[in-house]
Short mmCIF file of C-alpha atoms in Angstrom, two decimals:
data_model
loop_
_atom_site.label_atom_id
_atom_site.label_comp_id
_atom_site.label_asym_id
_atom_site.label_seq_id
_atom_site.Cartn_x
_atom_site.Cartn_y
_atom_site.Cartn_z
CA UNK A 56 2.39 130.16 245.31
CA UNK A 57 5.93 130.45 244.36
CA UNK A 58 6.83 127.93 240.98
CA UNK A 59 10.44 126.95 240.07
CA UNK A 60 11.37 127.47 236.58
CA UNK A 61 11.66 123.49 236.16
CA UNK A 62 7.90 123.90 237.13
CA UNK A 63 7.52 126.23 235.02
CA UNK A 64 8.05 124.65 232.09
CA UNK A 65 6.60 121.45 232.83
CA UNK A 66 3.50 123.58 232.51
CA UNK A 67 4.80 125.44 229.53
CA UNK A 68 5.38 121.75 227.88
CA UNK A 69 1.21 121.09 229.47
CA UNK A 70 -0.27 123.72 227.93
CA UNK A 71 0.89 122.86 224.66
CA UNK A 72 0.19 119.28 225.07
CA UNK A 73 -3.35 120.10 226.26
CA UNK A 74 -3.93 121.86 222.87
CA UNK A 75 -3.95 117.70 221.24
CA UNK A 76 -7.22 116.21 219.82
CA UNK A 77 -8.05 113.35 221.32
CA UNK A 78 -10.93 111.25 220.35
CA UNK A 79 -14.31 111.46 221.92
CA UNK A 80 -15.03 109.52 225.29
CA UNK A 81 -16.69 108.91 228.80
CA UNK A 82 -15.66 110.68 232.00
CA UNK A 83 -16.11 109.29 235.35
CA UNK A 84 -19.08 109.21 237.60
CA UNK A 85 -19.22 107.60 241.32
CA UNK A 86 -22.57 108.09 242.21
CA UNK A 87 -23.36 104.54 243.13
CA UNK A 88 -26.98 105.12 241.26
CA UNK A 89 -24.96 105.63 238.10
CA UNK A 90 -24.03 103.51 235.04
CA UNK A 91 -21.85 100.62 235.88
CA UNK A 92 -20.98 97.58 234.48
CA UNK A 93 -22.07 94.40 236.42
CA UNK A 94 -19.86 92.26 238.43
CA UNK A 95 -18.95 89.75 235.48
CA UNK A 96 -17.43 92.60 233.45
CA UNK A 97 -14.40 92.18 236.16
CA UNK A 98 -14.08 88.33 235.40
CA UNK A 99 -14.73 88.64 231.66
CA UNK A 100 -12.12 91.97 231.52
CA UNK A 101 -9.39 89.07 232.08
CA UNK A 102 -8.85 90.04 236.00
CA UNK A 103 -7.64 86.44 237.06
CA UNK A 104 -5.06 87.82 238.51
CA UNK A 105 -6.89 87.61 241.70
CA UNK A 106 -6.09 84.08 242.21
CA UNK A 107 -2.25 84.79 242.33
CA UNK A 108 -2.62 88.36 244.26
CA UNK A 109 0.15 88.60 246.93
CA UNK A 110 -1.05 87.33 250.11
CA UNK A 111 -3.63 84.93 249.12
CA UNK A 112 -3.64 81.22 249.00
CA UNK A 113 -2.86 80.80 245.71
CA UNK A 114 0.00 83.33 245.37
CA UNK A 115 3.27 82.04 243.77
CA UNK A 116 5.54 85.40 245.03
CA UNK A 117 5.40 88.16 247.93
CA UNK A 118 7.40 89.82 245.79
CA UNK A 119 6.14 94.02 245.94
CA UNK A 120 4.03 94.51 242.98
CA UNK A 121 4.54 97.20 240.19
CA UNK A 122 4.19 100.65 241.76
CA UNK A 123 5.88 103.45 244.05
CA UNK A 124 5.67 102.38 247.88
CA UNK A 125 3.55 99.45 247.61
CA UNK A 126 4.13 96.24 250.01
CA UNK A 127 1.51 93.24 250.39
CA UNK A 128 0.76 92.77 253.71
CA UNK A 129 -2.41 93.28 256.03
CA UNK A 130 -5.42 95.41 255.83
CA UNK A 131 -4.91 99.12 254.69
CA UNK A 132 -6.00 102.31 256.21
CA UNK A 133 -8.13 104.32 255.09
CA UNK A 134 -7.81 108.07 255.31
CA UNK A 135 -10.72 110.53 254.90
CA UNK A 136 -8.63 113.70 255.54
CA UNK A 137 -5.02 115.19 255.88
CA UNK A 138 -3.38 116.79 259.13
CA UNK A 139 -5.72 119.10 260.69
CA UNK A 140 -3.04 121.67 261.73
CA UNK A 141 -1.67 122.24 258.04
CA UNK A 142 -3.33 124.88 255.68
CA UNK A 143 -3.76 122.22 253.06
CA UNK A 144 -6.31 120.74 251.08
CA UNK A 145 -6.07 118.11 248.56
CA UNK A 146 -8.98 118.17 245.56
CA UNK A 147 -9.73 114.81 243.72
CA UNK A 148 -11.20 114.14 240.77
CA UNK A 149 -12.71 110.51 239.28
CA UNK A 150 -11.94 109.67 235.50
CA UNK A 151 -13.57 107.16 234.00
CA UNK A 152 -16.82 106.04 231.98
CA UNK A 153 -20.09 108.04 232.33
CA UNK A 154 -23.06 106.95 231.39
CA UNK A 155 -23.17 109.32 228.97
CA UNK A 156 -20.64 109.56 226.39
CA UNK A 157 -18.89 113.23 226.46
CA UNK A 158 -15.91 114.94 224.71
CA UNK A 159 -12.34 115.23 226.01
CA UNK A 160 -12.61 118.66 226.42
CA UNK A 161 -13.74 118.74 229.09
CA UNK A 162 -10.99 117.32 230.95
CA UNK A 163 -8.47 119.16 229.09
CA UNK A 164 -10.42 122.46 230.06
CA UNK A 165 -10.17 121.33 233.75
CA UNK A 166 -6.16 120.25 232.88
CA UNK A 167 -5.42 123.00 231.20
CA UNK A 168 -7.15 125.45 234.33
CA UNK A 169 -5.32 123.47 237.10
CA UNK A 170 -2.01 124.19 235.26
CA UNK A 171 -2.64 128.15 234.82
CA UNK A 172 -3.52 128.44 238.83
CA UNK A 173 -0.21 126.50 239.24
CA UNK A 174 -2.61 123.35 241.27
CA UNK A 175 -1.49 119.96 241.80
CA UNK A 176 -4.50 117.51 241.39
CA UNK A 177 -4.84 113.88 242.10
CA UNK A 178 -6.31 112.12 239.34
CA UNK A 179 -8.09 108.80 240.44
CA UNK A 180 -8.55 106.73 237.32
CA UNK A 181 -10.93 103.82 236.22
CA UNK A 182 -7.50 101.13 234.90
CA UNK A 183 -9.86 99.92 231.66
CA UNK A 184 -10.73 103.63 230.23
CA UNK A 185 -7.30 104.74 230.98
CA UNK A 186 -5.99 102.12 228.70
CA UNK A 187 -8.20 103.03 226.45
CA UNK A 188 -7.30 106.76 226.36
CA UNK A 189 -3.58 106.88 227.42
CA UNK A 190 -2.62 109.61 225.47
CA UNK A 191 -4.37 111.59 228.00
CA UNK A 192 -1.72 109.84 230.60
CA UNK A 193 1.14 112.46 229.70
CA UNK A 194 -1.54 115.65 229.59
CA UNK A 195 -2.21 114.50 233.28
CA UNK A 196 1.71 114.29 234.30
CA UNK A 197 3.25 117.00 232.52
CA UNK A 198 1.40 119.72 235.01
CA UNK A 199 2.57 117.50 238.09
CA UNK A 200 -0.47 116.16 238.64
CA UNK A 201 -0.80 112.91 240.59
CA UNK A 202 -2.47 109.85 239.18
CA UNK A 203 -4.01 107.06 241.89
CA UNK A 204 -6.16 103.60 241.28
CA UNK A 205 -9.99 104.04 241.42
CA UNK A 206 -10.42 100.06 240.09
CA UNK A 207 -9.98 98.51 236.78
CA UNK A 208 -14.07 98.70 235.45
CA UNK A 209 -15.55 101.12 237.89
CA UNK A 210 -18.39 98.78 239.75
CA UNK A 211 -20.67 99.41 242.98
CA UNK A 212 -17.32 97.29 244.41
CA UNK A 213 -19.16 96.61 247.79
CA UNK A 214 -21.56 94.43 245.52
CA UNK A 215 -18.53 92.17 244.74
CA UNK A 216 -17.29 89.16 246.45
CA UNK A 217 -13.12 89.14 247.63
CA UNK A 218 -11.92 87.81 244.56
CA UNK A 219 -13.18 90.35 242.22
CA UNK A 220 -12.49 93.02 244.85
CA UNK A 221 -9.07 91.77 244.29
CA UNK A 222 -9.15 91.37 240.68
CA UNK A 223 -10.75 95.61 239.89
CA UNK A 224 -8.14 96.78 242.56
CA UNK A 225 -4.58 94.67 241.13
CA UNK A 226 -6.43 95.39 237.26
CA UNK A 227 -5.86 98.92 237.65
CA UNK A 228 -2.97 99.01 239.47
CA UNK A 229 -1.16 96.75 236.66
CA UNK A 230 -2.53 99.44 234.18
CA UNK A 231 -1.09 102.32 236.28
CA UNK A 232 2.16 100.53 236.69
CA UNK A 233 2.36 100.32 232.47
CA UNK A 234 1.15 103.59 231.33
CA UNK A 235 2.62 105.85 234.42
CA UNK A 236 5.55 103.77 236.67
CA UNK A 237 6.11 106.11 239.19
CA UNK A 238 2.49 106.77 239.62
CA UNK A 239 -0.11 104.79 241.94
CA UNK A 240 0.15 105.12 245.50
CA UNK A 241 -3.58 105.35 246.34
CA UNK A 242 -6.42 103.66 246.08
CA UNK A 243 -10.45 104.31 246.11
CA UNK A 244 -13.00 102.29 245.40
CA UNK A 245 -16.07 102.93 243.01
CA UNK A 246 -19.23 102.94 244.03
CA UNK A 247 -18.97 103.68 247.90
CA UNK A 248 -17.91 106.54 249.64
CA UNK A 249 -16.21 104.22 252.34
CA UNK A 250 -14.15 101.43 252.34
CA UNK A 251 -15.55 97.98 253.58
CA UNK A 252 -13.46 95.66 255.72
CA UNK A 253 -13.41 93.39 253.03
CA UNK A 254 -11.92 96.25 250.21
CA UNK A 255 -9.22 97.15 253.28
CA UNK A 256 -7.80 93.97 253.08
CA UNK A 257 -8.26 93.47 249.44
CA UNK A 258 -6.23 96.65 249.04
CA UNK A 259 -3.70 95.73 251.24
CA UNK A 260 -3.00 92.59 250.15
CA UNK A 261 -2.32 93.77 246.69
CA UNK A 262 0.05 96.24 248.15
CA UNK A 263 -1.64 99.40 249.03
CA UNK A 264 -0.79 100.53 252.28
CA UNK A 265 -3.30 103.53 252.02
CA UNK A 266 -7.42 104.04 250.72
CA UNK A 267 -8.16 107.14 250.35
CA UNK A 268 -12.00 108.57 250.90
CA UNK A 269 -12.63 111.89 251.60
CA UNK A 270 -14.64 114.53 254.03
CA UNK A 271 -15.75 117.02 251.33
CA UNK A 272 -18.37 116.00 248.43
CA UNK A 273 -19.86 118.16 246.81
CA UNK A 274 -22.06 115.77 244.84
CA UNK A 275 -21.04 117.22 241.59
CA UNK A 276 -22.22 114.20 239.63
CA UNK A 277 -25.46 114.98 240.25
CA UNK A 278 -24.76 118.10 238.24
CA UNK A 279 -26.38 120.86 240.18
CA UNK A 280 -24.45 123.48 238.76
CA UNK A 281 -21.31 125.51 239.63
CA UNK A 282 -22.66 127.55 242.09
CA UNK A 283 -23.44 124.60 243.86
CA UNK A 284 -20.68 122.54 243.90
CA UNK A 285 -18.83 125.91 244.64
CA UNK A 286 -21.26 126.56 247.95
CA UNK A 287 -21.21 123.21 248.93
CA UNK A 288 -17.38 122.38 248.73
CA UNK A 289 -16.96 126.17 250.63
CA UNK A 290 -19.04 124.79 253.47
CA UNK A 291 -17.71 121.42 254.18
CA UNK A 292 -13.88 122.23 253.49
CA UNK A 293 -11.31 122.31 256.62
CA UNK A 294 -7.12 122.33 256.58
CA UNK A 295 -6.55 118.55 255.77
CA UNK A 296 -9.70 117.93 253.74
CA UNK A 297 -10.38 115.74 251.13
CA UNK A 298 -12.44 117.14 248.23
CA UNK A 299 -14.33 114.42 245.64
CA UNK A 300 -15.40 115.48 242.43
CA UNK A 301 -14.78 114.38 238.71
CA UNK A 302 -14.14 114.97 235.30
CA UNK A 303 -17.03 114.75 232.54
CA UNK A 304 -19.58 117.68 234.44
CA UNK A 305 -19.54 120.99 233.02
CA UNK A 306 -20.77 122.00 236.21
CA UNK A 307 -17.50 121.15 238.24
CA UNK A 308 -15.47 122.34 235.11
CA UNK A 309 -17.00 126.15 235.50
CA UNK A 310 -16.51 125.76 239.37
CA UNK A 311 -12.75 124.79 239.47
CA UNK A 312 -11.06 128.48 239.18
CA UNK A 313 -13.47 130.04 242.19
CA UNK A 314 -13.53 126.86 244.67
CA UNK A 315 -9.62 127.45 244.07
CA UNK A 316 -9.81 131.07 244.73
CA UNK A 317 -11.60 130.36 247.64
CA UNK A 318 -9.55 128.33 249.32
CA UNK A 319 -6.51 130.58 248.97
CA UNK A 320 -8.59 133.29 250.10
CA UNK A 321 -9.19 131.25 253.56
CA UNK A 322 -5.34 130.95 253.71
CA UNK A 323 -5.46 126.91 252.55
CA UNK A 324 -3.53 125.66 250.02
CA UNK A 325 -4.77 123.11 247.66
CA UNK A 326 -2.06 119.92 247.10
CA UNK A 327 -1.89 116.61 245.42
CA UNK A 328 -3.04 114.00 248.03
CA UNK A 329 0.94 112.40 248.41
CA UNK A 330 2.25 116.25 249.30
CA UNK A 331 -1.31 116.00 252.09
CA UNK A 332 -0.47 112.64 253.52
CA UNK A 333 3.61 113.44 253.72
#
């Protein structure tokens, strides 16, 4: 894949930046049997925001919110896959809390490996452990990675009623518009591998025009090992898919580099989610 030397050294300026301790942390899990916290961490996080979101009854301002692209208005769409007819696959990854506790290596490893094989990622992050760890925010940028809203305190968010739904969506988009301006397009919820009626409009009204699912997951937070998640995202990938996985699994760490070289071997070409949807 050809690089230009601007690209270049935003990797050069990476790699080095990847080489900084950070302190140990969660990573993200979405299986919906995981750890996550219950519905009043949202209200006691200091969410209120919900009450004033754009579009609601209590708004004060349509004015767009913080963010590249994004409008209030009606229900989003959501998106499971690219263009069919374009060699080009986008691969995803959650970062957040795990139920287990787990060194930052482990996403610098998988940084640090997506900036070598010259890949874009898309990086969707839990708002509250972001703002917690935001010196990894410019080890996720300098490779040109992408960075998208995955909610504010990672709940089963189909368990929620519409104001909290409104509160973990605008929570992390707030954060995202702070720590990375030019960042957060896209949304996903936690905790569901589809969006609900209810999160559509949620997400919409607080200016997301887009929610992105996926078509490819290879249940990597299950950890059932690289070959695995290698077989299983080789089986279920198309042009236009979206692959799911996530930071924190050692598994899906020690996969990256082959499910990469397999998908340039089968003539795709893996992209951040905004170059997929262009």
């Amino acid at each position: 894949m050809p690089e230009s030397a601007d690209g270049r050294s935003s990797r050069r300026q990476f790699l080095s930046a990847a080489g900084t301790v950070v302190t140990a942390a969660g990573l993200a899990a979405c299986a919906t049997g995981g750890s996550n916290p219950p519905a009043s961490a949202s209200a006691s996080a200091g969410l209120s925001a919900a009450a004033a979101r754009p579009g609601s009854s209590g708004a004060a301002t349509t004015a767009a919110p913080p963010g590249p692209g994004l409008m209030p208005g009606g229900a989003a769409t959501a998106v499971a896959h690219g263009p069919r007819d374009r060699p080009q696959v986008a691969l995803t990854f959650h970062l957040g809390p795990h139920e287990a506790d787990q060194d930052l290596s482990l996403a610098h490893r998988l940084l640090t490996e997506a900036a070598e094989l010259l890949v874009s990622i898309t990086v969707f992050a839990v708002g509250q452990w972001l703002d917690e760890h935001r010196d990894l925010v410019p080890v996720i940028l300098a490779a040109g990675n992408e960075l998208a809203n995955h909610t504010y305190s990672h709940p089963v968010l189909t368990a929620l009623p519409a104001d909290l739904v409104a509160a973990e969506i605008i929570g992390c988009r707030d954060v995202l518009a702070r720590l990375a301006p030019a960042q957060g397009r896209y949304f996903r919820p936690s905790g569901t591998s589809t969006a609900t009626p209810l999160i559509l409009a949620e997400a919409g009204a607080a200016g997301y025009r887009t929610v992105v699912d996926f078509d490819v997951d290879p249940l990597d937070y299950t950890s059932p090992g690289a070959d695995a998640v290698v077989a299983r995202v080789r089986a279920g990938v198309r042009p236009g898919s979206i692959v799911s996985m996530h930071f924190g699994y050692p598994g899906t760490v020690t996969a990256f580099a082959r499910i990469v070289t397999n998908l340039r071997t089968a003539g795709l070409v893996p992209v951040s989610v905004r170059d997929l949807l262009v």
